[in-house]
PDB file of C-alpha atoms in Angstrom:
ATOM      1  CA  MET A   1       2.810  65.741-175.090  1.00  0.00           C
ATOM      2  CA  ASN A   2       0.064  66.192-172.549  1.00  0.00           C
ATOM      3  CA  ALA A   3      -0.189  69.464-170.677  1.00  0.00           C
ATOM      4  CA  GLU A   4       0.314  69.208-166.947  1.00  0.00           C
ATOM      5  CA  ALA A   5      -2.990  69.201-165.106  1.00  0.00           C
ATOM      6  CA  PRO A   6      -3.523  72.346-163.026  1.00  0.00           C
ATOM      7  CA  ARG A   7      -3.153  71.928-159.298  1.00  0.00           C
ATOM      8  CA  PRO A   8      -6.369  72.270-157.305  1.00  0.00           C
ATOM      9  CA  ARG A   9      -6.659  75.640-155.649  1.00  0.00           C
ATOM     10  CA  ALA A  10      -6.141  75.546-151.888  1.00  0.00           C
ATOM     11  CA  ILE A  11      -9.172  76.347-149.776  1.00  0.00           C
ATOM     12  CA  ARG A  12      -8.857  79.647-147.943  1.00  0.00           C
ATOM     13  CA  PRO A  13      -8.812  79.136-144.151  1.00  0.00           C
ATOM     14  CA  ARG A  14     -11.830  80.405-142.248  1.00  0.00           C
ATOM     15  CA  ASP A  15     -11.244  82.525-139.151  1.00  0.00           C
ATOM     16  CA  ALA A  16     -11.904  80.702-135.888  1.00  0.00           C
ATOM     17  CA  ALA A  17     -11.162  81.087-132.188  1.00  0.00           C
ATOM     18  CA  SER A  18     -11.034  78.967-129.042  1.00  0.00           C
ATOM     19  CA  LEU A  19     -10.996  79.775-125.345  1.00  0.00           C
ATOM     20  CA  VAL A  20      -8.759  77.771-123.018  1.00  0.00           C
ATOM     21  CA  LEU A  21     -10.145  78.073-119.500  1.00  0.00           C
ATOM     22  CA  ILE A  22      -7.461  77.255-116.926  1.00  0.00           C
ATOM     23  CA  ASP A  23      -7.869  76.463-113.220  1.00  0.00           C
ATOM     24  CA  ASP A  24      -4.519  77.264-111.618  1.00  0.00           C
ATOM     25  CA  ALA A  25      -5.622  76.772-108.005  1.00  0.00           C
ATOM     26  CA  GLY A  26      -3.707  73.514-107.540  1.00  0.00           C
ATOM     27  CA  SER A  27      -0.195  72.308-108.247  1.00  0.00           C
ATOM     28  CA  GLU A  28      -1.097  71.398-111.826  1.00  0.00           C
ATOM     29  CA  PRO A  29      -3.285  73.423-114.216  1.00  0.00           C
ATOM     30  CA  LEU A  30      -6.735  72.019-114.968  1.00  0.00           C
ATOM     31  CA  ILE A  31      -7.944  72.586-118.527  1.00  0.00           C
ATOM     32  CA  LEU A  32     -11.573  72.588-119.683  1.00  0.00           C
ATOM     33  CA  MET A  33     -11.947  70.238-122.666  1.00  0.00           C
ATOM     34  CA  GLY A  34     -14.560  68.085-124.343  1.00  0.00           C
ATOM     35  CA  ARG A  35     -14.777  65.423-127.037  1.00  0.00           C
ATOM     36  CA  ARG A  36     -16.242  66.144-130.473  1.00  0.00           C
ATOM     37  CA  HIS A  37     -18.841  63.658-131.645  1.00  0.00           C
ATOM     38  CA  ALA A  38     -17.946  60.938-134.128  1.00  0.00           C
ATOM     39  CA  ARG A  39     -20.444  62.235-136.698  1.00  0.00           C
ATOM     40  CA  MET A  40     -18.741  65.627-137.045  1.00  0.00           C
ATOM     41  CA  LYS A  41     -16.886  66.279-140.299  1.00  0.00           C
ATOM     42  CA  PHE A  42     -13.998  68.172-138.704  1.00  0.00           C
ATOM     43  CA  ILE A  43     -11.740  66.208-136.297  1.00  0.00           C
ATOM     44  CA  PRO A  44     -14.398  63.738-135.081  1.00  0.00           C
ATOM     45  CA  ASP A  45     -13.823  61.999-131.713  1.00  0.00           C
ATOM     46  CA  ALA A  46     -10.970  64.352-130.777  1.00  0.00           C
ATOM     47  CA  PHE A  47     -10.796  66.302-127.523  1.00  0.00           C
ATOM     48  CA  VAL A  48     -10.756  70.065-128.048  1.00  0.00           C
ATOM     49  CA  PHE A  49     -11.145  73.393-126.287  1.00  0.00           C
ATOM     50  CA  PRO A  50     -14.475  75.212-126.640  1.00  0.00           C
ATOM     51  CA  GLY A  51     -14.543  77.345-129.771  1.00  0.00           C
ATOM     52  CA  GLY A  52     -15.654  77.685-133.353  1.00  0.00           C
ATOM     53  CA  LYS A  53     -15.659  79.795-136.479  1.00  0.00           C
ATOM     54  CA  LEU A  54     -16.064  83.553-136.607  1.00  0.00           C
ATOM     55  CA  ASP A  55     -19.637  84.588-137.465  1.00  0.00           C
ATOM     56  CA  ALA A  56     -20.708  87.817-139.131  1.00  0.00           C
ATOM     57  CA  GLY A  57     -22.560  88.845-135.969  1.00  0.00           C
ATOM     58  CA  ASP A  58     -19.337  88.666-133.949  1.00  0.00           C
ATOM     59  CA  LEU A  59     -17.956  91.600-135.937  1.00  0.00           C
ATOM     60  CA  LEU A  60     -20.852  93.782-134.774  1.00  0.00           C
ATOM     61  CA  ALA A  61     -21.051  92.655-131.149  1.00  0.00           C
ATOM     62  CA  ARG A  62     -19.598  94.984-128.516  1.00  0.00           C
ATOM     63  CA  PRO A  63     -17.529  93.840-125.515  1.00  0.00           C
ATOM     64  CA  ALA A  64     -17.916  95.129-121.969  1.00  0.00           C
ATOM     65  CA  THR A  65     -14.148  95.642-121.756  1.00  0.00           C
ATOM     66  CA  GLY A  66     -11.435  95.634-124.395  1.00  0.00           C
ATOM     67  CA  PHE A  67      -8.061  93.933-124.470  1.00  0.00           C
ATOM     68  CA  SER A  68      -5.452  94.994-121.952  1.00  0.00           C
ATOM     69  CA  GLY A  69      -1.688  94.739-121.458  1.00  0.00           C
ATOM     70  CA  GLU A  70       0.344  92.491-123.721  1.00  0.00           C
ATOM     71  CA  THR A  71      -2.759  91.003-125.316  1.00  0.00           C
ATOM     72  CA  ALA A  72      -3.760  94.424-126.623  1.00  0.00           C
ATOM     73  CA  ARG A  73      -0.312  94.889-128.132  1.00  0.00           C
ATOM     74  CA  MET A  74      -0.176  91.434-129.700  1.00  0.00           C
ATOM     75  CA  MET A  75      -3.652  91.645-131.193  1.00  0.00           C
ATOM     76  CA  GLN A  76      -2.667  94.758-133.126  1.00  0.00           C
ATOM     77  CA  SER A  77      -0.603  92.569-135.443  1.00  0.00           C
ATOM     78  CA  ALA A  78      -2.675  89.388-135.124  1.00  0.00           C
ATOM     79  CA  ALA A  79      -5.778  90.570-136.968  1.00  0.00           C
ATOM     80  CA  ALA A  80      -6.951  93.635-138.833  1.00  0.00           C
ATOM     81  CA  GLY A  81      -9.120  96.252-137.152  1.00  0.00           C
ATOM     82  CA  ALA A  82     -12.416  95.088-135.689  1.00  0.00           C
ATOM     83  CA  LYS A  83     -11.618  91.450-136.441  1.00  0.00           C
ATOM     84  CA  ALA A  84      -9.200  91.294-133.499  1.00  0.00           C
ATOM     85  CA  GLU A  85     -11.934  91.878-130.924  1.00  0.00           C
ATOM     86  CA  ALA A  86     -14.443  89.859-132.944  1.00  0.00           C
ATOM     87  CA  LEU A  87     -12.255  86.751-132.707  1.00  0.00           C
ATOM     88  CA  ALA A  88     -12.163  86.975-128.923  1.00  0.00           C
ATOM     89  CA  MET A  89     -15.909  87.632-128.883  1.00  0.00           C
ATOM     90  CA  ALA A  90     -16.453  84.488-130.957  1.00  0.00           C
ATOM     91  CA  ALA A  91     -14.355  82.423-128.542  1.00  0.00           C
ATOM     92  CA  ILE A  92     -16.422  83.615-125.568  1.00  0.00           C
ATOM     93  CA  ARG A  93     -19.742  83.145-127.379  1.00  0.00           C
ATOM     94  CA  GLU A  94     -18.852  79.627-128.495  1.00  0.00           C
ATOM     95  CA  THR A  95     -17.652  78.716-125.005  1.00  0.00           C
ATOM     96  CA  PHE A  96     -21.005  79.730-123.539  1.00  0.00           C
ATOM     97  CA  GLU A  97     -22.902  77.804-126.224  1.00  0.00           C
ATOM     98  CA  GLU A  98     -20.849  74.632-125.757  1.00  0.00           C
ATOM     99  CA  THR A  99     -20.241  74.616-121.996  1.00  0.00           C
ATOM    100  CA  GLY A 100     -22.742  76.915-120.258  1.00  0.00           C
ATOM    101  CA  LEU A 101     -19.877  78.993-118.820  1.00  0.00           C
ATOM    102  CA  ILE A 102     -19.797  82.688-119.619  1.00  0.00           C
ATOM    103  CA  VAL A 103     -16.933  85.199-119.406  1.00  0.00           C
ATOM    104  CA  ALA A 104     -18.676  88.559-119.193  1.00  0.00           C
ATOM    105  CA  ARG A 105     -19.655  91.521-117.047  1.00  0.00           C
ATOM    106  CA  PRO A 106     -22.469  94.096-117.154  1.00  0.00           C
ATOM    107  CA  GLY A 107     -22.627  95.732-120.579  1.00  0.00           C
ATOM    108  CA  GLN A 108     -24.548  96.024-123.815  1.00  0.00           C
ATOM    109  CA  VAL A 109     -23.560  93.663-126.590  1.00  0.00           C
ATOM    110  CA  GLY A 110     -25.663  95.685-129.055  1.00  0.00           C
ATOM    111  CA  ASP A 111     -28.175  94.682-131.701  1.00  0.00           C
ATOM    112  CA  THR A 112     -25.849  92.248-133.446  1.00  0.00           C
ATOM    113  CA  SER A 113     -27.573  89.376-135.217  1.00  0.00           C
ATOM    114  CA  GLY A 114     -27.344  85.714-134.306  1.00  0.00           C
ATOM    115  CA  ASP A 115     -29.054  83.584-131.682  1.00  0.00           C
ATOM    116  CA  GLY A 116     -25.764  83.166-129.858  1.00  0.00           C
ATOM    117  CA  TRP A 117     -25.822  86.756-128.640  1.00  0.00           C
ATOM    118  CA  GLN A 118     -29.421  86.717-127.394  1.00  0.00           C
ATOM    119  CA  PRO A 119     -28.532  85.287-123.934  1.00  0.00           C
ATOM    120  CA  PHE A 120     -26.049  88.124-123.458  1.00  0.00           C
ATOM    121  CA  ARG A 121     -28.679  90.753-124.323  1.00  0.00           C
ATOM    122  CA  GLU A 122     -31.252  89.159-122.022  1.00  0.00           C
ATOM    123  CA  ARG A 123     -28.806  89.234-119.094  1.00  0.00           C
ATOM    124  CA  GLY A 124     -27.523  92.751-119.796  1.00  0.00           C
ATOM    125  CA  ILE A 125     -23.958  91.515-120.087  1.00  0.00           C
ATOM    126  CA  ALA A 126     -21.194  91.550-122.695  1.00  0.00           C
ATOM    127  CA  PRO A 127     -17.903  89.645-123.063  1.00  0.00           C
ATOM    128  CA  ARG A 128     -14.941  90.869-121.086  1.00  0.00           C
ATOM    129  CA  LEU A 129     -11.705  90.811-123.031  1.00  0.00           C
ATOM    130  CA  ASP A 130      -9.452  92.395-120.418  1.00  0.00           C
ATOM    131  CA  ILE A 131      -8.673  89.038-118.752  1.00  0.00           C
ATOM    132  CA  LEU A 132      -7.774  87.207-121.970  1.00  0.00           C
ATOM    133  CA  ASP A 133      -4.267  86.105-122.854  1.00  0.00           C
ATOM    134  CA  PHE A 134      -3.436  85.480-126.511  1.00  0.00           C
ATOM    135  CA  VAL A 135      -1.682  82.100-126.363  1.00  0.00           C
ATOM    136  CA  ALA A 136      -1.196  80.761-129.898  1.00  0.00           C
ATOM    137  CA  ARG A 137      -2.529  80.529-133.410  1.00  0.00           C
ATOM    138  CA  ALA A 138      -2.665  77.715-135.938  1.00  0.00           C
ATOM    139  CA  ILE A 139      -3.482  77.262-139.629  1.00  0.00           C
ATOM    140  CA  THR A 140      -4.622  73.870-140.916  1.00  0.00           C
ATOM    141  CA  PRO A 141      -2.773  72.450-143.947  1.00  0.00           C
ATOM    142  CA  ALA A 142      -3.541  73.521-147.498  1.00  0.00           C
ATOM    143  CA  SER A 143      -4.471  69.949-148.434  1.00  0.00           C
ATOM    144  CA  SER A 144      -7.270  69.807-145.863  1.00  0.00           C
ATOM    145  CA  PRO A 145     -10.837  69.979-147.266  1.00  0.00           C
ATOM    146  CA  ILE A 146     -11.852  72.056-144.208  1.00  0.00           C
ATOM    147  CA  ARG A 147      -9.396  74.772-143.200  1.00  0.00           C
ATOM    148  CA  PHE A 148      -9.257  77.182-140.275  1.00  0.00           C
ATOM    149  CA  HIS A 149      -6.984  79.967-139.087  1.00  0.00           C
ATOM    150  CA  ALA A 150      -7.556  79.556-135.359  1.00  0.00           C
ATOM    151  CA  ARG A 151      -6.570  81.887-132.544  1.00  0.00           C
ATOM    152  CA  PHE A 152      -6.328  80.502-129.024  1.00  0.00           C
ATOM    153  CA  PHE A 153      -7.098  82.684-126.045  1.00  0.00           C
ATOM    154  CA  ALA A 154      -6.725  81.734-122.375  1.00  0.00           C
ATOM    155  CA  ALA A 155      -8.591  82.948-119.309  1.00  0.00           C
ATOM    156  CA  PRO A 156      -8.637  81.938-115.637  1.00  0.00           C
ATOM    157  CA  ALA A 157     -11.429  79.562-114.657  1.00  0.00           C
ATOM    158  CA  SER A 158     -12.437  82.033-111.941  1.00  0.00           C
ATOM    159  CA  SER A 159     -13.506  84.519-114.631  1.00  0.00           C
ATOM    160  CA  ALA A 160     -16.174  82.136-115.966  1.00  0.00           C
ATOM    161  CA  GLU A 161     -19.619  82.062-114.385  1.00  0.00           C
ATOM    162  CA  GLY A 162     -22.423  79.533-114.718  1.00  0.00           C
ATOM    163  CA  VAL A 163     -22.959  75.805-114.400  1.00  0.00           C
ATOM    164  CA  LEU A 164     -20.886  73.492-116.555  1.00  0.00           C
ATOM    165  CA  LYS A 165     -23.250  71.693-118.914  1.00  0.00           C
ATOM    166  CA  GLY A 166     -22.803  70.434-122.437  1.00  0.00           C
ATOM    167  CA  SER A 167     -24.915  71.630-125.341  1.00  0.00           C
ATOM    168  CA  GLY A 168     -24.570  68.373-127.241  1.00  0.00           C
ATOM    169  CA  GLU A 169     -21.604  69.494-129.324  1.00  0.00           C
ATOM    170  CA  LEU A 170     -19.033  68.263-126.820  1.00  0.00           C
ATOM    171  CA  SER A 171     -19.238  65.137-124.689  1.00  0.00           C
ATOM    172  CA  GLU A 172     -17.083  64.173-121.691  1.00  0.00           C
ATOM    173  CA  LEU A 173     -16.829  67.862-120.858  1.00  0.00           C
ATOM    174  CA  ASP A 174     -14.629  68.243-117.784  1.00  0.00           C
ATOM    175  CA  TRP A 175     -11.593  69.861-116.179  1.00  0.00           C
ATOM    176  CA  TYR A 176      -8.561  67.732-117.050  1.00  0.00           C
ATOM    177  CA  PRO A 177      -5.143  67.974-115.366  1.00  0.00           C
ATOM    178  CA  LEU A 178      -2.659  69.121-117.991  1.00  0.00           C
ATOM    179  CA  SER A 179      -0.680  65.872-117.857  1.00  0.00           C
ATOM    180  CA  ASP A 180      -3.885  63.864-118.399  1.00  0.00           C
ATOM    181  CA  ALA A 181      -5.066  66.178-121.169  1.00  0.00           C
ATOM    182  CA  LEU A 182      -1.888  65.430-123.115  1.00  0.00           C
ATOM    183  CA  LYS A 183      -2.790  61.720-123.022  1.00  0.00           C
ATOM    184  CA  LEU A 184      -6.260  62.259-124.490  1.00  0.00           C
ATOM    185  CA  PRO A 185      -6.935  61.685-128.206  1.00  0.00           C
ATOM    186  CA  VAL A 186      -6.057  65.151-129.475  1.00  0.00           C
ATOM    187  CA  ILE A 187      -4.821  66.470-132.811  1.00  0.00           C
ATOM    188  CA  ASP A 188      -1.350  67.948-133.205  1.00  0.00           C
ATOM    189  CA  VAL A 189      -2.562  71.551-132.942  1.00  0.00           C
ATOM    190  CA  THR A 190      -4.325  70.876-129.627  1.00  0.00           C
ATOM    191  CA  GLU A 191      -1.219  69.171-128.261  1.00  0.00           C
ATOM    192  CA  PHE A 192       0.829  72.178-129.366  1.00  0.00           C
ATOM    193  CA  VAL A 193      -1.462  74.557-127.440  1.00  0.00           C
ATOM    194  CA  LEU A 194      -1.501  72.321-124.346  1.00  0.00           C
ATOM    195  CA  ARG A 195       2.293  72.237-124.286  1.00  0.00           C
ATOM    196  CA  GLU A 196       2.393  76.003-124.718  1.00  0.00           C
ATOM    197  CA  ILE A 197       0.039  76.342-121.730  1.00  0.00           C
ATOM    198  CA  GLY A 198       2.402  74.152-119.716  1.00  0.00           C
ATOM    199  CA  ARG A 199       5.422  76.179-120.794  1.00  0.00           C
ATOM    200  CA  ARG A 200       3.673  79.439-119.893  1.00  0.00           C
ATOM    201  CA  HIS A 201       2.758  78.026-116.475  1.00  0.00           C
ATOM    202  CA  LYS A 202       6.452  77.475-115.728  1.00  0.00           C
ATOM    203  CA  GLU A 203       8.184  80.242-117.668  1.00  0.00           C
ATOM    204  CA  GLY A 204       5.610  82.942-118.347  1.00  0.00           C
ATOM    205  CA  PRO A 205       4.307  84.358-121.638  1.00  0.00           C
ATOM    206  CA  ARG A 206       6.356  84.865-124.787  1.00  0.00           C
ATOM    207  CA  THR A 207       7.101  88.210-126.383  1.00  0.00           C
ATOM    208  CA  ARG A 208       5.393  87.063-129.576  1.00  0.00           C
ATOM    209  CA  ILE A 209       2.706  84.522-130.352  1.00  0.00           C
ATOM    210  CA  PRO A 210       3.749  81.053-131.534  1.00  0.00           C
ATOM    211  CA  LEU A 211       2.258  79.754-134.780  1.00  0.00           C
ATOM    212  CA  TYR A 212       1.583  76.143-135.732  1.00  0.00           C
ATOM    213  CA  ALA A 213       1.289  75.828-139.495  1.00  0.00           C
ATOM    214  CA  TYR A 214       2.283  73.508-142.310  1.00  0.00           C
ATOM    215  CA  ARG A 215       4.661  73.597-145.267  1.00  0.00           C
ATOM    216  CA  ASN A 216       4.232  70.844-147.847  1.00  0.00           C
ATOM    217  CA  ASN A 217       1.905  69.150-145.340  1.00  0.00           C
ATOM    218  CA  LYS A 218       4.647  68.992-142.716  1.00  0.00           C
ATOM    219  CA  PRO A 219       4.239  70.808-139.368  1.00  0.00           C
ATOM    220  CA  LEU A 220       6.103  74.095-139.061  1.00  0.00           C
ATOM    221  CA  ILE A 221       6.321  75.874-135.699  1.00  0.00           C
ATOM    222  CA  ARG A 222       7.277  79.524-135.436  1.00  0.00           C
ATOM    223  CA  ALA A 223       7.865  80.600-131.855  1.00  0.00           C
TER     224      ALA A 223
END
């Protein structure tokens, strides 16, 4: 009798964060999104929000302002200690790198390593976290060869300064009406966040953060 082969060990998700910039000036929210290139290993050709994985330097970077209101309360249980702020810092850093738009105010980001923080130091600015809303989080399935535990923050478009310009990571970068964004080629997690943005626009924020995860490779939503 042959022994049962051991199951491959699931890859531990890497921490990641995205920033959903929302223009609420009109009757329908406009969402900043771009398309990932076909050569990328993770979700090629899909439209996404600006964002990326948490870097070591993000844990050392200092914000100009901390979380406020409900976001401050929710982040206490969303991530341990300094990681909570670091996730939001990563989302703002990645957004600047990918779109040219920066959510910051005068401040000192510190001597944290990484080229991504150099533009902040040169300008004498640091990320502002006080205008961020914590919208959702998602964990990619255990069967995926690349896994992330992503946190999604939202901020008003008016809080972002600069000229919209792609860095090469995202193409077709633009402000998409929410109804049009839902028709773009997006993955299930992105659709989940877009629908949550739409729900919040009509009904307001939740008392706890919704989670999009998987059980036995089937989507599981906890709201």
